[in-house]
Amino acid sequence: MKEIRTTFMDAAAVASYVDDTPLKVPGLADLHKMATVLLEEQAASPAYILVVGAGGGMEIKAMAQLRPDWRFLGVDPSPPMLDIARRTTSLYADRVEYLLGTVDRAPNGPFDGATCFLTLHFLGISERLQILRDIRHRLSPGSSLIVAHHTAPGEDAQTWLARSVAFARGSGSRTEQVIASSKAMADRMPLLSPVEEVASFKDAGFSNPTLFYAGLSFRGWVMTNV
């Protein structure tokens, strides 16, 4: 886990993040569009949206394009990732603010909705629960949280991770390279099953967590702050 987090602090290692991530996450652009649709069901207009793990800025850019009446606060602990996010969202700089750090440093809001993409799969259950609770405490009643990340949808998490690795590498990937990469991911990421995911959302105080997105080892849920 420490190795993964250190990678995101290395400007050279994350330089191609915006180009690489859509190749790794099935339907990433549509995921961002779906998140916007789900958030706007409950969000006020104009809305103030909290984006946790905002490095790269891709989801903020997508939402800002679709909803010109929304403002955003993006939170991320990685300076180089936030630098990328600022460049990615430069056209919307008047509506976007970034905060270096974790969500517990964010203002209390209340925010009209929140997202947390490609982040929770790096965290153990206790840290994950704390972040989910920190997000919920900053949301207005009835607003939505959208999350998406790697899960362990079957008994063998590595099998599903291998499928995601093969998707990212494209056809013709060497099997031994896919297996080695997926094993390293399985060893380093504390993945939960979908049932465990839902239980963690409820433990954090959210209601009605509902699956809306599935792409190989990735899953996405929408839930409500009660």
mmCIF file of C-alpha atoms in Angstrom:
data_model
loop_
_atom_site.group_PDB
_atom_site.id
_atom_site.type_symbol
_atom_site.label_atom_id
_atom_site.label_comp_id
_atom_site.label_asym_id
_atom_site.label_seq_id
_atom_site.Cartn_x
_atom_site.Cartn_y
_atom_site.Cartn_z
ATOM 1 C CA MET A 1 0.000 0.000 0.000
ATOM 2 C CA LYS A 2 2.755 2.456 0.873
ATOM 3 C CA GLU A 3 4.442 1.666 -2.459
ATOM 4 C CA ILE A 4 1.261 2.492 -4.373
ATOM 5 C CA ARG A 5 0.746 5.784 -2.574
ATOM 6 C CA THR A 6 4.373 6.746 -3.109
ATOM 7 C CA THR A 7 3.899 6.217 -6.847
ATOM 8 C CA PHE A 8 1.222 8.893 -6.931
ATOM 9 C CA MET A 9 3.667 11.335 -5.339
ATOM 10 C CA ASP A 10 6.140 10.865 -8.205
ATOM 11 C CA ALA A 11 5.525 13.412 -10.973
ATOM 12 C CA ALA A 12 7.274 11.279 -13.590
ATOM 13 C CA ALA A 13 5.311 8.161 -12.642
ATOM 14 C CA VAL A 14 1.928 9.884 -13.012
ATOM 15 C CA ALA A 15 2.758 12.089 -16.009
ATOM 16 C CA SER A 16 0.631 9.974 -18.384
ATOM 17 C CA TYR A 17 -2.248 9.395 -15.940
ATOM 18 C CA VAL A 18 -4.878 11.239 -17.984
ATOM 19 C CA ASP A 19 -3.945 9.327 -21.141
ATOM 20 C CA ASP A 20 -3.559 5.927 -19.475
ATOM 21 C CA THR A 21 -6.597 5.763 -17.176
ATOM 22 C CA PRO A 22 -9.305 5.659 -19.890
ATOM 23 C CA LEU A 23 -7.482 2.654 -21.352
ATOM 24 C CA LYS A 24 -7.643 0.839 -18.000
ATOM 25 C CA VAL A 25 -11.204 1.562 -16.843
ATOM 26 C CA PRO A 26 -13.967 0.252 -19.135
ATOM 27 C CA GLY A 27 -16.326 3.024 -20.161
ATOM 28 C CA LEU A 28 -14.656 5.722 -18.059
ATOM 29 C CA ALA A 29 -16.191 8.623 -19.983
ATOM 30 C CA ASP A 30 -19.648 7.089 -19.639
ATOM 31 C CA LEU A 31 -18.997 6.453 -15.943
ATOM 32 C CA HIS A 32 -18.426 10.182 -15.491
ATOM 33 C CA LYS A 33 -21.572 10.982 -17.459
ATOM 34 C CA MET A 34 -23.644 8.517 -15.422
ATOM 35 C CA ALA A 35 -22.308 9.999 -12.195
ATOM 36 C CA THR A 36 -23.448 13.434 -13.314
ATOM 37 C CA VAL A 37 -26.932 12.124 -14.099
ATOM 38 C CA LEU A 38 -27.170 10.429 -10.709
ATOM 39 C CA LEU A 39 -25.868 13.421 -8.760
ATOM 40 C CA GLU A 40 -28.208 15.890 -10.428
ATOM 41 C CA GLU A 41 -31.252 13.885 -9.323
ATOM 42 C CA GLN A 42 -30.734 15.230 -5.804
ATOM 43 C CA ALA A 43 -28.305 18.135 -6.250
ATOM 44 C CA ALA A 44 -29.497 21.709 -6.029
ATOM 45 C CA SER A 45 -28.963 24.100 -8.916
ATOM 46 C CA PRO A 46 -26.439 25.629 -8.662
ATOM 47 C CA ALA A 47 -24.691 22.773 -6.857
ATOM 48 C CA TYR A 48 -21.452 22.459 -4.911
ATOM 49 C CA ILE A 49 -19.832 19.046 -5.476
ATOM 50 C CA LEU A 50 -17.078 17.409 -3.404
ATOM 51 C CA VAL A 51 -14.642 15.254 -5.395
ATOM 52 C CA VAL A 52 -12.452 12.989 -3.260
ATOM 53 C CA GLY A 53 -9.350 11.603 -4.949
ATOM 54 C CA ALA A 54 -9.580 14.388 -7.538
ATOM 55 C CA GLY A 55 -6.041 14.050 -8.910
ATOM 56 C CA GLY A 56 -6.054 14.048 -12.697
ATOM 57 C CA GLY A 57 -9.232 16.132 -12.801
ATOM 58 C CA MET A 58 -11.020 13.976 -15.366
ATOM 59 C CA GLU A 59 -14.309 13.587 -13.499
ATOM 60 C CA ILE A 60 -14.406 17.286 -12.624
ATOM 61 C CA LYS A 61 -13.802 18.221 -16.247
ATOM 62 C CA ALA A 62 -16.590 15.898 -17.404
ATOM 63 C CA MET A 63 -19.089 17.187 -14.850
ATOM 64 C CA ALA A 64 -18.135 20.818 -15.419
ATOM 65 C CA GLN A 65 -18.760 20.409 -19.153
ATOM 66 C CA LEU A 66 -22.186 18.898 -18.538
ATOM 67 C CA ARG A 67 -23.270 21.215 -15.715
ATOM 68 C CA PRO A 68 -22.093 24.836 -16.100
ATOM 69 C CA ASP A 69 -24.019 25.765 -12.934
ATOM 70 C CA TRP A 70 -21.968 23.474 -10.665
ATOM 71 C CA ARG A 71 -18.912 24.361 -8.572
ATOM 72 C CA PHE A 72 -16.374 21.823 -7.353
ATOM 73 C CA LEU A 73 -13.917 21.206 -4.541
ATOM 74 C CA GLY A 74 -11.355 18.557 -5.435
ATOM 75 C CA VAL A 75 -9.343 16.919 -2.647
ATOM 76 C CA ASP A 76 -6.215 14.820 -3.171
ATOM 77 C CA PRO A 77 -3.041 14.158 -1.119
ATOM 78 C CA SER A 78 -0.708 14.151 -4.148
ATOM 79 C CA PRO A 79 0.799 17.467 -5.340
ATOM 80 C CA PRO A 80 1.717 16.167 -8.829
ATOM 81 C CA MET A 81 -1.754 14.685 -9.303
ATOM 82 C CA LEU A 82 -3.327 18.006 -8.370
ATOM 83 C CA ASP A 83 -1.010 19.766 -10.813
ATOM 84 C CA ILE A 84 -2.375 17.499 -13.542
ATOM 85 C CA ALA A 85 -5.924 18.178 -12.366
ATOM 86 C CA ARG A 86 -5.425 21.930 -12.589
ATOM 87 C CA ARG A 87 -4.213 21.601 -16.161
ATOM 88 C CA THR A 88 -7.047 19.237 -17.072
ATOM 89 C CA THR A 89 -9.709 21.603 -15.727
ATOM 90 C CA SER A 90 -8.063 24.895 -16.693
ATOM 91 C CA LEU A 91 -11.053 25.965 -18.799
ATOM 92 C CA TYR A 92 -13.238 25.751 -15.697
ATOM 93 C CA ALA A 93 -10.815 27.259 -13.188
ATOM 94 C CA ASP A 94 -13.364 29.855 -12.054
ATOM 95 C CA ARG A 95 -15.595 27.035 -10.754
ATOM 96 C CA VAL A 96 -12.999 24.620 -9.399
ATOM 97 C CA GLU A 97 -10.950 24.761 -6.206
ATOM 98 C CA TYR A 98 -8.377 22.160 -5.157
ATOM 99 C CA LEU A 99 -7.283 21.195 -1.670
ATOM 100 C CA LEU A 100 -4.060 19.295 -0.984
ATOM 101 C CA GLY A 101 -4.695 16.640 1.648
ATOM 102 C CA THR A 102 -7.404 14.208 2.677
ATOM 103 C CA VAL A 103 -11.129 14.758 3.008
ATOM 104 C CA ASP A 104 -10.964 15.358 6.762
ATOM 105 C CA ARG A 105 -9.300 18.700 5.902
ATOM 106 C CA ALA A 106 -12.150 19.757 3.633
ATOM 107 C CA PRO A 107 -14.643 22.386 4.804
ATOM 108 C CA ASN A 108 -17.888 21.125 6.293
ATOM 109 C CA GLY A 109 -19.924 22.275 3.314
ATOM 110 C CA PRO A 110 -22.638 21.182 3.146
ATOM 111 C CA PHE A 111 -21.995 19.818 -0.321
ATOM 112 C CA ASP A 112 -24.816 18.895 -2.692
ATOM 113 C CA GLY A 113 -23.176 15.637 -3.762
ATOM 114 C CA ALA A 114 -19.824 13.854 -3.847
ATOM 115 C CA THR A 115 -17.768 11.418 -5.879
ATOM 116 C CA CYS A 116 -14.867 9.152 -4.989
ATOM 117 C CA PHE A 117 -13.442 7.344 -8.015
ATOM 118 C CA LEU A 118 -10.538 4.871 -8.240
ATOM 119 C CA THR A 119 -9.495 5.531 -4.657
ATOM 120 C CA LEU A 120 -11.153 3.275 -2.080
ATOM 121 C CA HIS A 121 -9.567 0.090 -3.465
ATOM 122 C CA PHE A 122 -6.226 1.284 -2.056
ATOM 123 C CA LEU A 123 -7.577 1.469 1.513
ATOM 124 C CA GLY A 124 -8.106 -1.062 4.277
ATOM 125 C CA ILE A 125 -11.580 -1.317 5.775
ATOM 126 C CA SER A 126 -10.979 0.952 8.778
ATOM 127 C CA GLU A 127 -9.448 3.753 6.705
ATOM 128 C CA ARG A 128 -12.117 3.288 4.064
ATOM 129 C CA LEU A 129 -14.886 3.608 6.642
ATOM 130 C CA GLN A 130 -13.352 6.757 8.086
ATOM 131 C CA ILE A 131 -13.156 8.412 4.670
ATOM 132 C CA LEU A 132 -16.745 7.443 3.871
ATOM 133 C CA ARG A 133 -17.893 8.914 7.183
ATOM 134 C CA ASP A 134 -15.870 12.070 6.609
ATOM 135 C CA ILE A 135 -17.581 12.467 3.245
ATOM 136 C CA ARG A 136 -21.066 11.824 4.642
ATOM 137 C CA HIS A 137 -20.626 14.412 7.398
ATOM 138 C CA ARG A 138 -19.988 17.035 4.694
ATOM 139 C CA LEU A 139 -23.019 16.220 2.556
ATOM 140 C CA SER A 140 -26.413 17.859 2.769
ATOM 141 C CA PRO A 141 -29.279 15.525 3.810
ATOM 142 C CA GLY A 142 -30.644 13.519 0.914
ATOM 143 C CA SER A 143 -27.655 14.143 -1.340
ATOM 144 C CA SER A 144 -25.795 11.378 -3.161
ATOM 145 C CA LEU A 145 -22.324 9.869 -3.055
ATOM 146 C CA ILE A 146 -21.023 8.087 -6.157
ATOM 147 C CA VAL A 147 -18.075 5.682 -5.834
ATOM 148 C CA ALA A 148 -16.296 3.405 -8.305
ATOM 149 C CA HIS A 149 -13.192 1.259 -7.870
ATOM 150 C CA HIS A 150 -11.757 -2.253 -8.119
ATOM 151 C CA THR A 151 -13.637 -4.978 -6.244
ATOM 152 C CA ALA A 152 -13.391 -8.743 -5.847
ATOM 153 C CA PRO A 153 -16.606 -9.736 -7.659
ATOM 154 C CA GLY A 154 -15.863 -13.461 -7.532
ATOM 155 C CA GLU A 155 -14.161 -15.834 -5.151
ATOM 156 C CA ASP A 156 -10.855 -15.358 -6.976
ATOM 157 C CA ALA A 157 -10.053 -11.633 -7.031
ATOM 158 C CA GLN A 158 -6.930 -12.184 -9.117
ATOM 159 C CA THR A 159 -8.932 -13.696 -11.964
ATOM 160 C CA TRP A 160 -10.995 -10.540 -12.306
ATOM 161 C CA LEU A 161 -7.978 -8.298 -11.908
ATOM 162 C CA ALA A 162 -6.252 -10.285 -14.660
ATOM 163 C CA ARG A 163 -9.192 -9.556 -16.946
ATOM 164 C CA SER A 164 -8.872 -5.850 -16.168
ATOM 165 C CA VAL A 165 -5.123 -5.991 -16.821
ATOM 166 C CA ALA A 166 -5.720 -7.753 -20.138
ATOM 167 C CA PHE A 167 -8.277 -5.080 -21.068
ATOM 168 C CA ALA A 168 -5.764 -2.346 -20.290
ATOM 169 C CA ARG A 169 -2.954 -4.009 -22.219
ATOM 170 C CA GLY A 170 -5.097 -4.812 -25.247
ATOM 171 C CA SER A 171 -5.332 -7.961 -27.312
ATOM 172 C CA GLY A 172 -2.212 -10.028 -27.699
ATOM 173 C CA SER A 173 -1.015 -9.459 -24.136
ATOM 174 C CA ARG A 174 1.382 -12.109 -22.916
ATOM 175 C CA THR A 175 -0.410 -14.303 -20.396
ATOM 176 C CA GLU A 176 2.509 -14.521 -17.969
ATOM 177 C CA GLN A 177 2.758 -10.707 -17.837
ATOM 178 C CA VAL A 178 -0.971 -10.387 -17.166
ATOM 179 C CA ILE A 179 -0.802 -12.986 -14.400
ATOM 180 C CA ALA A 180 2.210 -11.360 -12.757
ATOM 181 C CA SER A 181 0.647 -7.903 -12.865
ATOM 182 C CA SER A 182 -2.720 -9.057 -11.529
ATOM 183 C CA LYS A 183 -1.062 -11.025 -8.724
ATOM 184 C CA ALA A 184 0.869 -7.939 -7.656
ATOM 185 C CA MET A 185 -2.376 -5.943 -7.623
ATOM 186 C CA ALA A 186 -4.217 -8.621 -5.644
ATOM 187 C CA ASP A 187 -1.398 -8.748 -3.107
ATOM 188 C CA ARG A 188 -1.293 -4.976 -2.630
ATOM 189 C CA MET A 189 -4.947 -3.940 -2.762
ATOM 190 C CA PRO A 190 -7.330 -4.918 0.076
ATOM 191 C CA LEU A 191 -10.289 -5.603 -2.202
ATOM 192 C CA LEU A 192 -13.792 -6.258 -0.860
ATOM 193 C CA SER A 193 -16.530 -8.373 -2.359
ATOM 194 C CA PRO A 194 -19.655 -6.522 -3.531
ATOM 195 C CA VAL A 195 -21.495 -7.725 -0.410
ATOM 196 C CA GLU A 196 -18.723 -6.382 1.805
ATOM 197 C CA GLU A 197 -18.725 -3.117 -0.132
ATOM 198 C CA VAL A 198 -22.437 -2.575 0.495
ATOM 199 C CA ALA A 199 -21.984 -3.402 4.181
ATOM 200 C CA SER A 200 -19.208 -0.801 4.467
ATOM 201 C CA PHE A 201 -21.387 1.888 2.880
ATOM 202 C CA LYS A 202 -24.184 1.143 5.335
ATOM 203 C CA ASP A 203 -21.726 1.058 8.264
ATOM 204 C CA ALA A 204 -20.616 4.552 7.240
ATOM 205 C CA GLY A 205 -24.212 5.753 7.531
ATOM 206 C CA PHE A 206 -25.354 5.804 3.905
ATOM 207 C CA SER A 207 -28.687 4.357 2.823
ATOM 208 C CA ASN A 208 -29.757 2.358 -0.224
ATOM 209 C CA PRO A 209 -26.333 1.718 -1.829
ATOM 210 C CA THR A 210 -27.177 0.580 -5.353
ATOM 211 C CA LEU A 211 -24.945 -0.851 -8.063
ATOM 212 C CA PHE A 212 -25.096 1.200 -11.272
ATOM 213 C CA TYR A 213 -21.841 0.337 -13.052
ATOM 214 C CA ALA A 214 -19.828 -2.844 -13.634
ATOM 215 C CA GLY A 215 -16.767 -3.279 -15.817
ATOM 216 C CA LEU A 216 -14.672 -6.406 -15.223
ATOM 217 C CA SER A 217 -13.193 -5.909 -11.722
ATOM 218 C CA PHE A 218 -14.588 -2.365 -11.405
ATOM 219 C CA ARG A 219 -17.897 -1.635 -9.693
ATOM 220 C CA GLY A 220 -19.738 1.617 -9.046
ATOM 221 C CA TRP A 221 -22.443 2.448 -6.484
ATOM 222 C CA VAL A 222 -24.735 5.352 -5.767
ATOM 223 C CA MET A 223 -25.970 5.912 -2.200
ATOM 224 C CA THR A 224 -27.825 8.518 -0.180
ATOM 225 C CA ASN A 225 -26.865 10.547 2.861
ATOM 226 C CA VAL A 226 -29.741 10.258 5.327
#
